[in-house]
Coordinates of C-alpha atoms in Angstrom, one line a residue:
X1 CA 24.4 -14.4 1.5
X2 CA 27.1 -16.7 -1.0
X3 CA 29.4 -15.1 -3.3
X4 CA 28.3 -15.0 -7.0
X5 CA 30.9 -16.0 -10.0
X6 CA 34.1 -13.8 -9.8
X7 CA 33.7 -13.6 -5.6
X8 CA 31.5 -10.8 -6.1
X9 CA 27.8 -10.8 -3.9
X10 CA 24.8 -11.5 -5.1
X11 CA 22.1 -8.5 -6.1
X12 CA 20.6 -7.5 -2.7
X13 CA 16.8 -7.6 -2.6
X14 CA 15.1 -4.2 -2.4
X15 CA 13.1 -2.5 0.7
X16 CA 9.7 -4.4 1.2
X17 CA 7.4 -2.4 0.0
X18 CA 4.1 -4.0 0.3
X19 CA 1.6 -3.5 3.2
X20 CA -1.9 -4.2 4.2
X21 CA -4.8 -1.5 5.0
X22 CA -8.1 -1.4 6.5
X23 CA -10.4 -3.6 5.2
X24 CA -13.7 -2.6 3.7
X25 CA -16.8 -3.7 6.0
X26 CA -18.8 -6.7 5.1
X27 CA -21.8 -5.0 4.0
X28 CA -19.5 -2.6 1.7
X29 CA -17.6 -5.6 0.2
X30 CA -20.8 -7.9 -0.4
X31 CA -22.6 -4.6 -2.2
X32 CA -19.2 -4.0 -4.2
X33 CA -19.0 -7.7 -5.5
X34 CA -22.5 -7.9 -6.6
X35 CA -22.1 -4.9 -8.8
X36 CA -18.6 -5.5 -10.3
X37 CA -18.4 -9.7 -10.6
X38 CA -20.2 -9.4 -13.8
X39 CA -19.9 -5.8 -14.9
X40 CA -20.7 -4.7 -18.7
X41 CA -17.3 -3.4 -19.2
X42 CA -15.3 -6.4 -18.4
X43 CA -13.6 -8.1 -21.5
X44 CA -11.3 -10.9 -22.5
X45 CA -8.3 -9.8 -24.1
X46 CA -5.7 -11.7 -26.4
X47 CA -1.6 -11.7 -26.5
X48 CA 0.9 -13.2 -28.4
X49 CA 3.0 -15.6 -27.6
X50 CA 4.9 -18.3 -29.8
X51 CA 3.6 -17.1 -32.9
X52 CA 0.0 -17.4 -31.7
X53 CA -2.7 -15.9 -29.8
X54 CA -4.0 -16.8 -26.6
X55 CA -7.0 -15.8 -24.4
X56 CA -5.8 -13.7 -21.5
X57 CA -6.9 -15.9 -18.4
X58 CA -9.2 -13.8 -16.8
X59 CA -11.6 -10.8 -18.0
X60 CA -10.5 -7.1 -17.3
X61 CA -11.9 -3.2 -17.7
X62 CA -9.9 -0.5 -17.1
X63 CA -11.6 2.7 -16.1
X64 CA -9.8 6.2 -16.2
X65 CA -10.1 9.7 -15.6
X66 CA -9.9 10.6 -19.4
X67 CA -11.3 8.7 -22.4
X68 CA -8.5 8.5 -23.7
X69 CA -5.9 7.2 -21.1
X70 CA -6.6 3.7 -23.0
X71 CA -4.7 0.8 -21.6
X72 CA -2.5 -0.9 -24.4
X73 CA -0.3 -3.6 -21.7
X74 CA 2.3 -4.6 -24.1
X75 CA 3.9 -4.7 -28.0
X76 CA 2.6 -8.1 -27.8
X77 CA -1.1 -8.0 -25.9
X78 CA -3.4 -7.2 -29.2
X79 CA -5.5 -3.7 -29.0
X80 CA -5.3 -3.5 -25.2
X81 CA -8.2 -2.0 -23.3
X82 CA -10.2 1.2 -23.6
X83 CA -11.2 3.6 -21.0
X84 CA -14.4 3.8 -19.3
X85 CA -16.0 6.7 -17.1
X86 CA -15.1 6.0 -13.6
X87 CA -18.9 7.2 -13.1
X88 CA -19.9 4.1 -15.3
X89 CA -19.1 1.7 -12.8
X90 CA -20.2 3.3 -9.1
X91 CA -18.7 1.1 -7.1
X92 CA -15.1 1.7 -9.0
X93 CA -15.8 5.3 -8.6
X94 CA -16.5 5.0 -4.6
X95 CA -13.5 2.5 -3.8
X96 CA -11.2 4.8 -5.5
X97 CA -11.8 7.4 -3.1
X98 CA -11.6 4.4 0.0
X99 CA -7.7 3.4 -1.9
X100 CA -7.0 7.1 -2.4
X101 CA -7.3 8.2 0.7
X102 CA -5.7 4.7 2.5
X103 CA -2.4 5.2 0.1
X104 CA -2.2 8.8 0.5
X105 CA -2.5 9.4 -3.1
X106 CA -5.2 10.9 -5.6
X107 CA -5.6 8.0 -7.7
X108 CA -6.8 8.4 -11.5
X109 CA -7.6 5.4 -13.0
X110 CA -8.6 1.6 -12.0
X111 CA -7.8 -1.9 -13.8
X112 CA -10.5 -4.1 -12.8
X113 CA -9.6 -8.1 -12.4
X114 CA -12.2 -10.8 -12.2
X115 CA -11.9 -14.7 -12.0
X116 CA -14.9 -16.5 -12.1
X117 CA -13.1 -19.8 -11.1
X118 CA -10.2 -20.8 -9.2
X119 CA -8.0 -21.6 -12.5
X120 CA -7.9 -18.1 -13.7
X121 CA -5.0 -16.6 -12.6
X122 CA -2.5 -13.7 -13.2
X123 CA 1.1 -14.9 -14.1
X124 CA 4.4 -12.7 -12.5
X125 CA 4.6 -8.9 -14.1
X126 CA 5.2 -5.8 -12.3
X127 CA 2.8 -2.5 -13.3
X128 CA 5.8 -0.9 -14.2
X129 CA 4.3 0.6 -17.1
X130 CA 6.2 3.9 -18.5
X131 CA 3.0 6.2 -18.7
X132 CA 2.0 5.4 -14.8
X133 CA 3.4 7.7 -12.3
X134 CA 6.0 6.3 -11.1
X135 CA 6.3 7.9 -7.7
X136 CA 2.6 7.1 -6.9
X137 CA 1.6 3.9 -4.9
X138 CA -0.9 1.3 -6.3
X139 CA -3.5 0.1 -4.4
X140 CA -5.5 -3.2 -4.6
X141 CA -8.4 -4.4 -3.3
X142 CA -9.9 -7.9 -3.2
X143 CA -13.5 -9.1 -3.3
X144 CA -15.0 -12.4 -2.8
X145 CA -13.0 -15.7 -2.6
X146 CA -9.4 -15.5 -0.9
X147 CA -6.3 -15.8 -2.8
X148 CA -3.1 -16.0 -2.3
X149 CA -0.9 -12.8 -3.7
X150 CA 2.8 -13.7 -4.3
X151 CA 5.6 -11.5 -4.5
X152 CA 9.1 -11.9 -5.2
X153 CA 12.3 -9.4 -6.2
X154 CA 13.3 -9.1 -9.5
X155 CA 16.8 -9.4 -8.7
X156 CA 18.1 -13.0 -10.2
X157 CA 15.1 -14.1 -11.5
X158 CA 15.8 -13.2 -15.6
X159 CA 15.4 -16.9 -16.4
X160 CA 12.1 -17.9 -13.8
X161 CA 8.9 -18.6 -16.2
X162 CA 6.4 -16.4 -15.9
X163 CA 3.7 -19.0 -14.3
X164 CA 6.8 -21.1 -11.6
X165 CA 5.1 -19.6 -8.5
X166 CA 7.4 -21.3 -5.8
X167 CA 11.0 -20.6 -4.9
X168 CA 12.5 -19.6 -1.2
X169 CA 12.6 -15.8 -2.2
X170 CA 8.5 -15.5 -2.9
X171 CA 6.8 -13.9 -0.3
X172 CA 2.6 -14.2 0.4
X173 CA -0.2 -13.1 1.1
X174 CA -3.8 -14.1 1.9
X175 CA -6.2 -11.5 0.2
X176 CA -9.2 -11.9 1.8
X177 CA -12.9 -10.2 1.0
X178 CA -13.0 -6.9 1.2
X179 CA -9.0 -6.5 1.7
X180 CA -6.8 -3.8 1.0
X181 CA -2.5 -4.0 -0.4
X182 CA -1.0 -1.0 -0.6
X183 CA 2.3 -1.7 -3.1
X184 CA 4.2 1.6 -2.4
X185 CA 6.6 3.7 -4.9
X186 CA 9.5 1.5 -6.2
X187 CA 7.6 -2.1 -5.7
X188 CA 7.1 -2.0 -9.0
X189 CA 10.6 -1.4 -10.4
X190 CA 12.2 -4.1 -7.8
X191 CA 9.1 -6.4 -7.1
X192 CA 7.3 -8.9 -9.6
X193 CA 4.1 -10.5 -8.2
X194 CA 1.5 -13.0 -9.4
X195 CA -1.8 -14.5 -8.5
X196 CA -1.5 -18.6 -9.1
X197 CA -4.5 -20.9 -9.9
X198 CA -6.3 -22.0 -6.9
X199 CA -8.4 -25.3 -7.9
X200 CA -11.2 -24.8 -5.5
X201 CA -11.7 -20.5 -4.8
X202 CA -14.7 -19.5 -6.4
X203 CA -15.8 -16.2 -8.1
X204 CA -12.9 -13.1 -7.2
X205 CA -12.6 -9.5 -8.3
X206 CA -9.9 -7.3 -8.0
X207 CA -9.3 -3.4 -8.3
X208 CA -5.9 -2.1 -8.5
X209 CA -6.0 1.9 -8.1
X210 CA -3.2 3.8 -10.2
X211 CA -2.0 7.2 -11.4
X212 CA -1.6 7.8 -14.9
X213 CA 1.2 10.8 -15.4
X214 CA -0.4 13.7 -17.6
X215 CA 2.8 14.3 -18.6
X216 CA 3.8 10.9 -19.5
X217 CA 0.7 9.1 -21.1
X218 CA 1.7 10.2 -24.3
X219 CA 4.0 7.1 -24.4
X220 CA 0.9 4.9 -24.4
X221 CA 0.9 5.8 -28.1
X222 CA 4.9 4.8 -28.3
X223 CA 5.5 1.2 -29.3
X224 CA 9.3 1.7 -28.5
X225 CA 8.2 2.6 -24.9
X226 CA 5.7 -0.2 -24.6
X227 CA 7.1 -3.2 -22.8
X228 CA 7.4 -6.2 -25.6
X229 CA 5.4 -8.8 -23.1
X230 CA 2.7 -7.6 -20.4
X231 CA 5.2 -9.9 -17.7
X232 CA 8.6 -8.2 -18.8

């Protein structure tokens, strides 16, 4: 690697903590997509950018084992999402069990993302919220249209724009209907991920299963510990 200013080597990329797990059966993936693509719990959120409120580029819903475990996102992200009971969406509850077995972790929460069309996306971010269990993995199940899921190390990326999806340091996974990607413990501390727009893509649903740390969940209500921006 080329030396950085002052002769010191550039920071090394962290170990690659992503893996694909066995896929769902086609019948299970089809049934789950039918239930979740227009789930009644889905809603649009808004965030502040440049002094103006902007609409999030997809619908989302948050499910958790405890109704008090809301999803605040960041200090600039409005009211966040309230927690729905896992049992209120049977396929969320079923897939939580599947993901827990594949990742070797007892998940207790899920963020459901719904992309109606290919122009809806997720900018670069890390799921490194202080109230999540940092020692736990995150499992992601994709349903519907195929999309590219990008990852890149956080080192040397401070000047990059949140919607700049190119770069030699970017790795891509093609997430197909029924696929499962596991982000191992440490992935959120060392890496960011994104889902760029894809003009001709159809509807897609993604479920990311997480473990809320009951000993740290009070940090959801402490504005000093929340990220300033969702992608920070």
